[in-house]
XYZ file of C-alpha atoms in Angstrom:
562
model
C 80.101 118.980 27.651
C 77.515 120.336 30.162
C 76.847 116.464 31.045
C 80.412 116.176 31.594
C 81.003 119.299 33.425
C 78.108 118.133 35.886
C 79.401 114.790 36.310
C 83.036 116.503 37.183
C 81.383 118.414 39.760
C 79.256 115.673 41.474
C 82.690 113.571 41.852
C 84.536 116.712 43.169
C 81.575 117.250 45.532
C 81.568 113.457 46.477
C 85.249 113.710 46.822
C 85.233 116.523 49.034
C 82.396 114.796 51.189
C 83.983 111.544 51.363
C 87.541 113.506 52.185
C 85.340 115.481 55.228
C 83.888 112.426 56.531
C 87.128 110.749 56.400
C 89.012 113.451 58.287
C 86.140 113.531 60.819
C 86.497 109.995 61.141
C 90.176 110.326 62.128
C 89.840 113.356 64.140
C 87.151 111.664 66.526
C 89.514 108.757 66.961
C 91.925 110.551 68.771
C 91.290 109.800 72.574
C 90.161 112.017 75.053
C 92.551 112.256 77.891
C 91.550 112.896 81.669
C 94.981 113.311 83.888
C 93.728 113.412 87.593
C 96.905 113.955 89.576
C 97.021 114.432 93.798
C 99.619 115.960 95.674
C 101.737 113.876 97.594
C 99.248 110.478 97.363
C 101.015 107.375 98.582
C 100.133 103.992 97.055
C 99.762 102.550 100.209
C 96.679 105.032 100.692
C 94.707 103.569 97.300
C 93.050 100.466 98.196
C 93.954 98.818 94.596
C 97.461 98.562 96.238
C 96.527 98.012 99.663
C 93.275 98.476 101.809
C 94.782 98.055 105.165
C 94.451 102.145 105.447
C 91.640 103.165 103.481
C 89.256 101.977 100.693
C 89.256 104.170 97.632
C 86.472 102.584 95.618
C 86.166 105.365 92.917
C 89.964 105.490 92.264
C 90.040 101.879 92.121
C 87.467 101.525 89.334
C 90.043 103.067 87.304
C 91.962 100.343 88.047
C 89.459 97.652 87.443
C 88.524 99.096 83.770
C 92.093 99.559 82.947
C 95.938 98.694 84.279
C 97.769 99.059 87.924
C 101.271 100.006 87.484
C 103.061 98.443 91.118
C 106.474 99.778 89.659
C 105.612 103.464 88.686
C 107.956 105.921 89.797
C 109.099 109.406 89.711
C 112.773 111.076 88.756
C 112.834 113.474 91.678
C 110.473 113.148 94.602
C 109.436 116.456 95.177
C 106.314 118.328 94.178
C 107.000 121.395 91.252
C 110.093 119.233 89.879
C 107.811 116.384 89.456
C 105.236 118.265 88.011
C 107.776 120.104 85.178
C 109.247 116.826 84.547
C 105.691 115.702 83.491
C 105.025 118.376 81.291
C 108.036 118.398 79.564
C 109.156 114.979 79.543
C 112.474 115.953 80.427
C 114.692 115.041 83.711
C 115.006 118.016 86.044
C 118.736 118.715 85.261
C 117.199 119.413 81.917
C 114.297 121.252 82.220
C 115.738 123.357 85.239
C 113.216 122.932 87.845
C 115.453 120.666 90.296
C 113.743 121.727 93.098
C 110.793 123.767 94.894
C 112.888 126.919 94.773
C 114.417 127.575 91.495
C 111.965 128.815 88.797
C 110.780 126.921 86.113
C 111.960 127.919 82.466
C 109.214 129.076 80.678
C 111.096 128.480 77.122
C 110.493 124.879 78.028
C 108.397 123.356 75.548
C 105.212 121.602 77.565
C 103.057 118.633 76.088
C 99.831 120.452 76.493
C 100.970 123.318 74.183
C 101.500 120.375 71.419
C 97.762 119.042 71.940
C 96.510 122.748 71.644
C 98.673 123.198 68.314
C 97.178 119.570 67.152
C 93.545 120.934 67.471
C 92.641 119.673 70.986
C 90.775 121.609 73.183
C 92.656 122.418 76.628
C 92.063 122.922 80.242
C 93.694 122.729 83.568
C 91.833 122.961 87.044
C 93.343 122.713 90.589
C 96.857 122.699 91.609
C 99.886 123.154 89.377
C 102.136 124.752 92.265
C 104.182 126.946 90.152
C 103.570 129.721 87.902
C 99.856 131.524 87.170
C 100.142 131.435 83.374
C 100.174 127.578 82.335
C 101.387 127.125 78.685
C 99.115 125.388 76.164
C 95.628 125.379 77.988
C 92.231 127.124 76.447
C 91.056 127.417 80.155
C 92.423 127.298 83.535
C 91.414 127.979 87.192
C 94.657 127.135 89.403
C 95.419 127.283 93.222
C 98.266 130.088 93.938
C 101.324 128.159 94.553
C 100.075 125.394 97.592
C 96.565 127.011 97.788
C 94.349 126.216 100.787
C 91.612 123.381 101.677
C 89.329 125.603 102.857
C 87.657 128.770 101.074
C 90.403 128.721 98.508
C 92.008 131.513 96.021
C 92.338 130.278 92.459
C 94.071 132.192 89.563
C 92.005 132.034 86.409
C 92.732 132.756 82.975
C 89.958 135.174 82.299
C 88.360 136.189 85.927
C 91.615 137.583 87.398
C 92.074 136.093 90.952
C 88.978 134.787 92.728
C 88.063 133.180 96.076
C 85.988 130.651 96.161
C 83.834 129.315 99.459
C 83.809 125.778 100.287
C 86.231 123.002 100.421
C 88.958 122.858 97.949
C 88.463 119.300 96.759
C 84.777 120.045 96.024
C 85.495 123.221 94.066
C 88.276 121.704 91.966
C 85.621 118.834 90.564
C 83.000 121.600 90.389
C 84.915 123.860 88.054
C 86.179 120.355 86.321
C 82.555 119.449 85.521
C 81.178 122.795 84.725
C 83.714 122.796 82.147
C 82.859 119.337 80.807
C 79.191 120.466 80.737
C 79.442 124.056 79.090
C 82.470 124.822 77.783
C 83.642 121.591 76.363
C 83.671 121.362 72.409
C 81.803 118.477 71.215
C 83.674 118.048 68.181
C 86.923 118.461 69.517
C 88.875 116.192 71.432
C 89.795 117.234 74.943
C 93.141 117.216 77.583
C 91.897 117.835 80.523
C 93.897 118.009 83.869
C 92.137 117.686 87.065
C 94.723 118.339 89.842
C 93.890 117.943 93.494
C 95.587 120.110 96.265
C 94.782 116.779 98.716
C 96.629 115.173 100.625
C 99.034 117.771 100.760
C 100.415 119.449 104.104
C 98.993 120.629 106.096
C 95.914 118.153 106.430
C 92.355 119.712 106.632
C 89.678 117.144 105.678
C 86.516 118.118 104.806
C 83.659 119.067 107.519
C 81.661 116.109 106.498
C 84.759 113.382 107.258
C 85.929 115.161 110.600
C 84.034 113.193 113.004
C 84.519 110.151 111.243
C 88.116 110.013 110.889
C 88.955 111.625 114.104
C 87.677 108.707 115.868
C 89.467 106.165 113.887
C 92.975 103.716 114.781
C 94.891 102.629 111.769
C 97.146 99.912 112.024
C 101.070 100.917 112.554
C 103.828 100.311 109.881
C 106.229 97.674 111.133
C 109.382 100.415 110.536
C 107.631 103.226 112.783
C 110.337 103.074 114.872
C 113.269 102.508 112.925
C 116.733 103.183 114.154
C 118.338 103.218 110.638
C 121.161 101.180 112.134
C 121.391 99.318 108.558
C 122.195 102.769 106.912
C 124.095 105.749 106.550
C 124.232 109.427 107.416
C 121.510 110.248 105.114
C 118.766 108.343 106.636
C 119.986 109.320 110.177
C 119.782 112.742 109.515
C 117.234 113.621 107.566
C 114.464 115.891 109.399
C 111.167 114.159 108.626
C 110.646 112.002 111.954
C 106.891 112.407 113.048
C 107.511 112.943 116.689
C 110.457 115.201 116.557
C 109.992 117.300 113.190
C 106.307 117.245 112.393
C 104.476 120.578 113.802
C 102.423 120.508 116.489
C 99.847 123.119 115.706
C 99.971 122.793 111.821
C 100.411 119.220 111.463
C 98.762 117.440 114.862
C 96.188 120.199 114.975
C 97.150 121.452 118.784
C 95.743 124.670 119.035
C 98.281 127.278 119.611
C 97.487 128.576 123.076
C 97.413 124.372 123.981
C 100.852 124.467 123.270
C 101.809 127.425 125.330
C 99.960 126.238 128.503
C 101.835 122.579 127.957
C 105.189 124.310 126.997
C 105.565 122.865 123.627
C 107.761 125.023 121.603
C 107.566 126.245 117.981
C 110.652 124.444 117.072
C 110.218 124.945 113.572
C 109.467 128.823 113.472
C 106.204 128.076 111.424
C 104.262 125.784 113.169
C 101.874 128.179 114.652
C 101.778 130.207 111.428
C 100.885 127.275 109.584
C 97.776 126.609 111.872
C 96.609 130.225 111.970
C 96.820 130.167 107.834
C 94.817 127.233 107.269
C 92.632 126.906 110.081
C 92.037 130.778 110.090
C 90.394 130.551 106.843
C 87.397 128.966 108.295
C 84.454 130.994 108.051
C 82.482 130.965 111.507
C 80.060 127.943 110.804
C 83.174 125.817 109.477
C 85.212 126.799 112.324
C 82.230 125.856 114.836
C 82.177 122.749 113.368
C 86.064 122.338 113.512
C 86.323 123.214 117.063
C 83.447 120.719 117.803
C 85.818 117.905 116.614
C 89.134 119.044 117.373
C 88.291 120.877 120.588
C 87.501 117.493 122.923
C 90.472 116.185 121.046
C 92.351 119.098 122.284
C 91.127 118.606 126.092
C 92.116 114.950 125.805
C 95.334 115.629 124.936
C 95.741 117.741 127.663
C 94.751 115.818 130.160
C 97.128 113.005 128.987
C 100.185 114.582 128.035
C 102.183 115.014 131.451
C 102.131 111.321 131.521
C 102.645 110.247 128.180
C 106.342 108.369 127.010
C 107.988 109.044 123.604
C 106.819 106.025 122.568
C 103.242 106.967 123.323
C 103.743 110.384 121.910
C 105.061 108.632 118.552
C 102.056 106.352 118.519
C 99.662 109.099 118.936
C 101.071 111.578 116.374
C 101.187 108.819 113.968
C 97.453 108.203 114.421
C 96.462 112.279 114.238
C 98.612 112.272 111.116
C 96.538 109.217 109.486
C 93.296 110.430 110.502
C 93.840 113.748 108.647
C 95.785 112.890 105.637
C 93.514 109.916 105.024
C 90.152 112.071 105.718
C 91.810 114.497 102.856
C 91.914 111.191 100.746
C 88.217 110.482 101.364
C 87.367 113.905 99.805
C 89.272 113.011 96.442
C 87.950 109.302 96.418
C 84.575 110.982 96.465
C 84.994 113.478 93.894
C 86.878 111.316 91.467
C 83.789 109.165 91.585
C 81.661 112.147 90.239
C 83.936 112.861 87.553
C 83.681 109.150 86.792
C 80.213 108.956 86.698
C 79.842 112.053 84.351
C 81.856 110.361 81.798
C 80.009 107.762 82.044
C 76.438 109.464 81.928
C 77.612 111.458 78.997
C 78.813 108.423 76.969
C 82.623 109.986 77.076
C 84.386 107.099 78.479
C 84.593 104.798 75.261
C 87.303 107.147 73.834
C 88.883 108.501 77.080
C 92.158 107.801 78.333
C 91.641 108.039 82.424
C 94.833 108.623 84.646
C 94.943 108.500 87.951
C 98.470 109.429 89.697
C 100.257 111.565 92.001
C 103.397 113.885 91.928
C 105.267 111.610 94.103
C 104.596 108.891 96.708
C 104.662 109.858 100.601
C 106.080 108.136 103.922
C 103.062 107.402 106.250
C 104.920 106.590 109.260
C 107.348 104.307 107.456
C 111.058 104.577 108.770
C 109.106 106.720 111.687
C 109.012 109.582 108.637
C 106.589 111.875 106.865
C 107.050 113.791 103.798
C 109.255 112.267 100.509
C 112.340 113.155 98.780
C 114.224 109.911 99.635
C 114.533 107.443 96.975
C 113.083 104.589 99.214
C 110.099 102.915 97.715
C 107.350 105.004 99.714
C 108.534 108.547 98.301
C 109.984 107.164 94.951
C 106.989 105.091 93.707
C 103.944 106.907 92.498
C 100.240 105.620 91.883
C 99.390 105.028 88.592
C 96.022 103.521 87.502
C 95.434 103.895 83.620
C 92.186 103.248 81.974
C 91.355 103.285 77.945
C 88.418 101.323 76.946
C 88.899 99.267 74.455
C 92.719 99.515 74.160
C 93.597 98.106 77.759
C 92.459 95.200 79.363
C 90.505 95.507 82.449
C 91.966 94.663 85.669
C 95.261 94.158 84.181
C 98.514 94.919 85.945
C 102.212 95.754 84.963
C 105.144 95.282 87.270
C 107.636 97.597 84.604
C 109.638 100.485 85.452
C 107.700 103.390 84.379
C 108.328 106.843 85.124
C 106.466 110.324 85.413
C 109.242 111.034 82.582
C 107.034 108.935 80.316
C 103.808 110.494 80.297
C 104.092 113.386 77.943
C 105.097 110.857 75.110
C 102.544 108.223 76.512
C 99.795 110.859 75.959
C 101.631 112.269 72.407
C 101.819 108.680 71.305
C 98.214 107.667 72.228
C 96.713 111.323 70.177
C 98.968 110.416 67.130
C 101.096 113.752 67.819
C 104.870 113.676 66.906
C 107.055 113.872 70.256
C 109.904 116.298 70.346
C 113.215 114.467 69.916
C 114.385 116.186 73.139
C 111.970 114.355 75.286
C 113.481 111.397 77.420
C 110.899 109.263 78.303
C 109.154 105.920 76.510
C 105.784 106.158 75.644
C 103.378 103.297 77.654
C 101.346 102.481 74.876
C 103.033 99.324 74.275
C 102.629 98.195 77.678
C 99.017 99.560 77.862
C 97.888 97.541 74.614
C 99.731 94.355 75.431
C 102.626 94.798 73.193
C 105.244 94.331 75.649
C 107.897 92.899 73.773
C 108.310 96.890 72.476
C 109.317 97.545 75.949
C 113.154 97.426 76.365
C 113.808 99.283 79.605
C 114.989 97.373 82.641
C 116.378 100.273 84.696
C 115.457 103.912 85.865
C 117.401 106.866 86.783
C 116.436 109.344 89.945
C 118.257 112.518 91.167
C 117.006 114.651 94.175
C 118.569 118.180 95.082
C 117.189 120.227 97.282
C 119.742 120.511 100.434
C 120.100 121.933 102.678
C 116.688 122.678 102.955
C 113.447 121.715 104.958
C 113.403 117.983 105.842
C 117.287 117.815 104.859
C 117.541 115.063 102.761
C 120.907 114.880 101.705
C 121.844 115.146 97.450
C 121.478 111.960 96.164
C 121.110 110.270 92.660
C 120.418 106.651 92.015
C 119.656 103.613 89.400
C 116.948 101.262 90.372
C 115.824 97.933 88.508
C 112.829 95.708 89.675
C 115.607 93.731 92.122
C 118.163 96.439 93.124
C 118.658 100.160 93.862
C 121.770 102.020 93.684
C 122.208 105.288 95.498
C 125.018 108.037 95.872
C 124.632 110.484 98.290
C 126.789 113.276 97.955
C 128.207 117.136 98.817
C 128.623 116.645 102.446
C 128.946 113.367 102.415
C 130.306 110.379 100.228
C 128.018 107.435 100.567
C 127.077 104.487 98.393
C 123.978 102.166 99.518
C 122.766 99.221 98.143
C 119.426 97.714 98.799
C 118.160 94.269 97.682
C 114.232 95.162 97.083
C 113.489 91.611 96.523
C 114.995 90.355 100.252
C 114.779 93.551 101.905
C 111.279 95.092 100.729
C 111.565 97.517 103.955
C 114.695 98.479 102.929
C 116.632 98.646 106.104
C 120.028 97.171 105.187
C 122.925 98.627 102.917
C 124.698 95.548 101.281
C 126.991 97.771 99.346
C 129.969 96.430 100.975
C 128.709 92.658 101.023
C 130.850 90.620 99.132
C 127.729 88.578 98.263
C 126.513 91.671 96.312
C 130.008 92.497 94.318
C 128.926 91.314 90.986
C 125.378 92.953 91.634
C 127.267 96.287 92.454
C 129.491 96.458 89.357
C 126.531 95.536 87.176
C 124.814 98.290 88.819
C 127.634 100.674 88.509
C 127.862 100.335 84.625
C 124.029 100.649 84.458
C 124.318 103.872 86.391
C 126.978 105.501 84.189
C 125.160 104.384 81.263
C 122.114 106.191 82.434
C 123.824 109.211 83.394
C 125.345 109.660 79.871
C 121.762 108.584 78.492
C 120.017 111.361 79.838
C 122.870 113.839 80.089
C 123.308 114.087 83.960
C 127.328 114.649 85.039
C 129.226 115.676 88.264
C 129.633 119.046 86.195
C 126.263 119.838 86.212
C 125.244 118.720 89.917
C 128.221 120.906 90.939
C 126.861 123.881 88.824
C 123.237 123.387 90.461
C 124.744 122.860 93.709
C 126.760 126.019 93.461
C 123.616 128.240 92.138
C 121.624 126.921 94.951
C 124.386 127.739 97.567
C 124.519 131.567 95.835
C 120.676 131.892 96.310
C 120.993 130.313 100.057
C 123.688 133.248 100.923
C 121.523 135.956 99.682
C 118.666 134.780 101.656
C 117.700 132.383 104.006
C 114.751 131.200 102.089
C 114.692 127.910 103.820
C 113.378 128.732 107.487
C 112.767 125.223 108.392
C 116.080 123.950 107.487
C 118.421 123.082 110.022
C 120.067 126.703 110.821
C 123.321 125.131 112.280
C 123.740 122.723 109.828
C 123.226 125.422 106.804
C 125.248 128.255 108.679
C 128.240 125.397 108.896
C 127.834 124.360 105.467
C 128.039 128.203 104.018
C 131.030 128.985 106.268
C 132.963 125.834 104.950
C 132.190 126.859 101.217
C 133.566 130.830 101.944
C 136.805 129.018 103.604
C 137.182 126.694 100.597
C 136.826 129.586 98.106
C-alpha cells in the first residue's frame, strides 16, 4: 500500500512537472511585439520604398528581415483618429474618434488591454496624442498632446509629469531601452509601443543634423506646381500649399523679427507663436548651435527675398521643408537602429514581431502640398514593414490592400488571444506567413471628417482597390471622383464622367455601398457627426487656423436652414 501511494505521488509530481513545462513552453512560444510608429512619416521618405530623398538603413533592416507592404493604408488620414483605429480595430465612426477634436471614448476596448489580461507585460513610450492614462499598459511615459522636440515634458505612470533635457527622439529611445534592460520580466512575453513624435510639424532636427541637412538640395516632385485642373473643388480649395499656407517662422524657420523686417504677415495667427513655442524651449547651448546654422540662412534669405519670384519662393520653401522634415527622420532611423541592435545583442530577435509604421502618410511637395487628410496616395498610404524571424520570409513584399484597421487583430492572432467579434479588421498573419490564399480582401474603405478646420480638406469617403479609387466629397459640395491608380499614378485626372470607365464606376459604387454596409457607416451617421461638429464649432472657434470666412459662412448658412 505504501509503495502504491509512493508510485501515485511520483506520477502526480511528474504530471505536474510535465504540465508546468508544457505550459511554460506554450507561453514562451507567444511572440514579443515591438510596435514602432512615427508621426506623419511618408513612405516616400523611407529608402526601402524609395531612396531619392533619404537613406534609412536601420528602418530598411526590418524590411530585409521580413515583409514590406506597398499598399498599406489608413482608414482616416489624421493623427489621433488613426491611433484610435489602431488601438481598437474599429473604424472612426464606431470608435467615435473621428477627428483630432472629438474626445476618445474611454469605454472602447483596446488590444493592449487584452494583451495585459492574457499575461503580457505591456509598456508605451513616446507619442500617444490623446489622453494621459493609456489603458492596458503596465508602464508608460508619453508626451502631452503633440509634445516638443527639445527638452520635452512627459506624462508618466508613476512619476507624474516630468521634463527631460535633450532631443525627443533620443529620449524616447533611452526610455525604451531602459525599460527593456531594467523592467522587462524575462519570464513573460511583452508588448512594447515605441512611438516617435518625429517627423510631425513643426520640424526641428537634432543638433547633430542641423548643419548637414540645411546644406542639402533635394529633388523636386514632378507635381510641385500642380494647378489641380484635372480635379474638382476639394483639391482646389484645400489649404496645404507650401507657398501660400505653410508658416514662415514655425515651419520655414524665418525668425519673427526677419518676417517683420521683410513685411511678411503672420497670416495664420499662430505662425510666430509656433516658432517661439518650439525654438523657445532650447536651452542656451542648444540655441547657440541653432542660431549658428539658421542665423546665416535667415541673412541669406533677407538678401534675396526682394528679387525672388513666386516660383523661386515655392522652390525655396520646398527645400527648407525637406531639410528639416528629413533631418528629423535621420534621428528616427538612428534610434530605430539602437533598438534593433539591443534586440539582436540580447537574443530577443528570434521570437519577436517588429513592426515599423506611421499613423498615416504625408505630402512631401506632391501637388504642391504638405500635411495629409486626403485619400490621395501620399497621405492615404502609410509605410508598413514587418519582421518576424522564422515566420516571415526575409526580403518579401506584399501588394495587398491592408490597413491600420488590421493591426489589432494581427497582433492578437499572432499571440493566440481571441479578438472581440466587434473588431473590423483582418489578421495579416496569413500574408506574413505565406498563406495568401486565406486573404480575400480586394478593397478598403476610407472616411475623413475634420472640416471646416485647419487645411480645409473637405469631408469625403472612398473605396480603394489596387487599380482604382472612387471618392465622394460631401457636405458643402457634392463631387464624385474616380482615379485610375495604374494609368494615373500621380492622381491628376478625375475620370468619373469618362464613358470608358462606366463599367468600372458602376462596380466601384457597388463595392462602396457594400463596404459602408459591412462597416456600419451611413449618411445618417455622417450627418450626426457633422451636426455634433458644427455645434462644437458654434460654441468656440477652436480651429484657429481654419479659413475663418468660409467657416463663418458655413455657420451662417446653417442657422438660416434651421
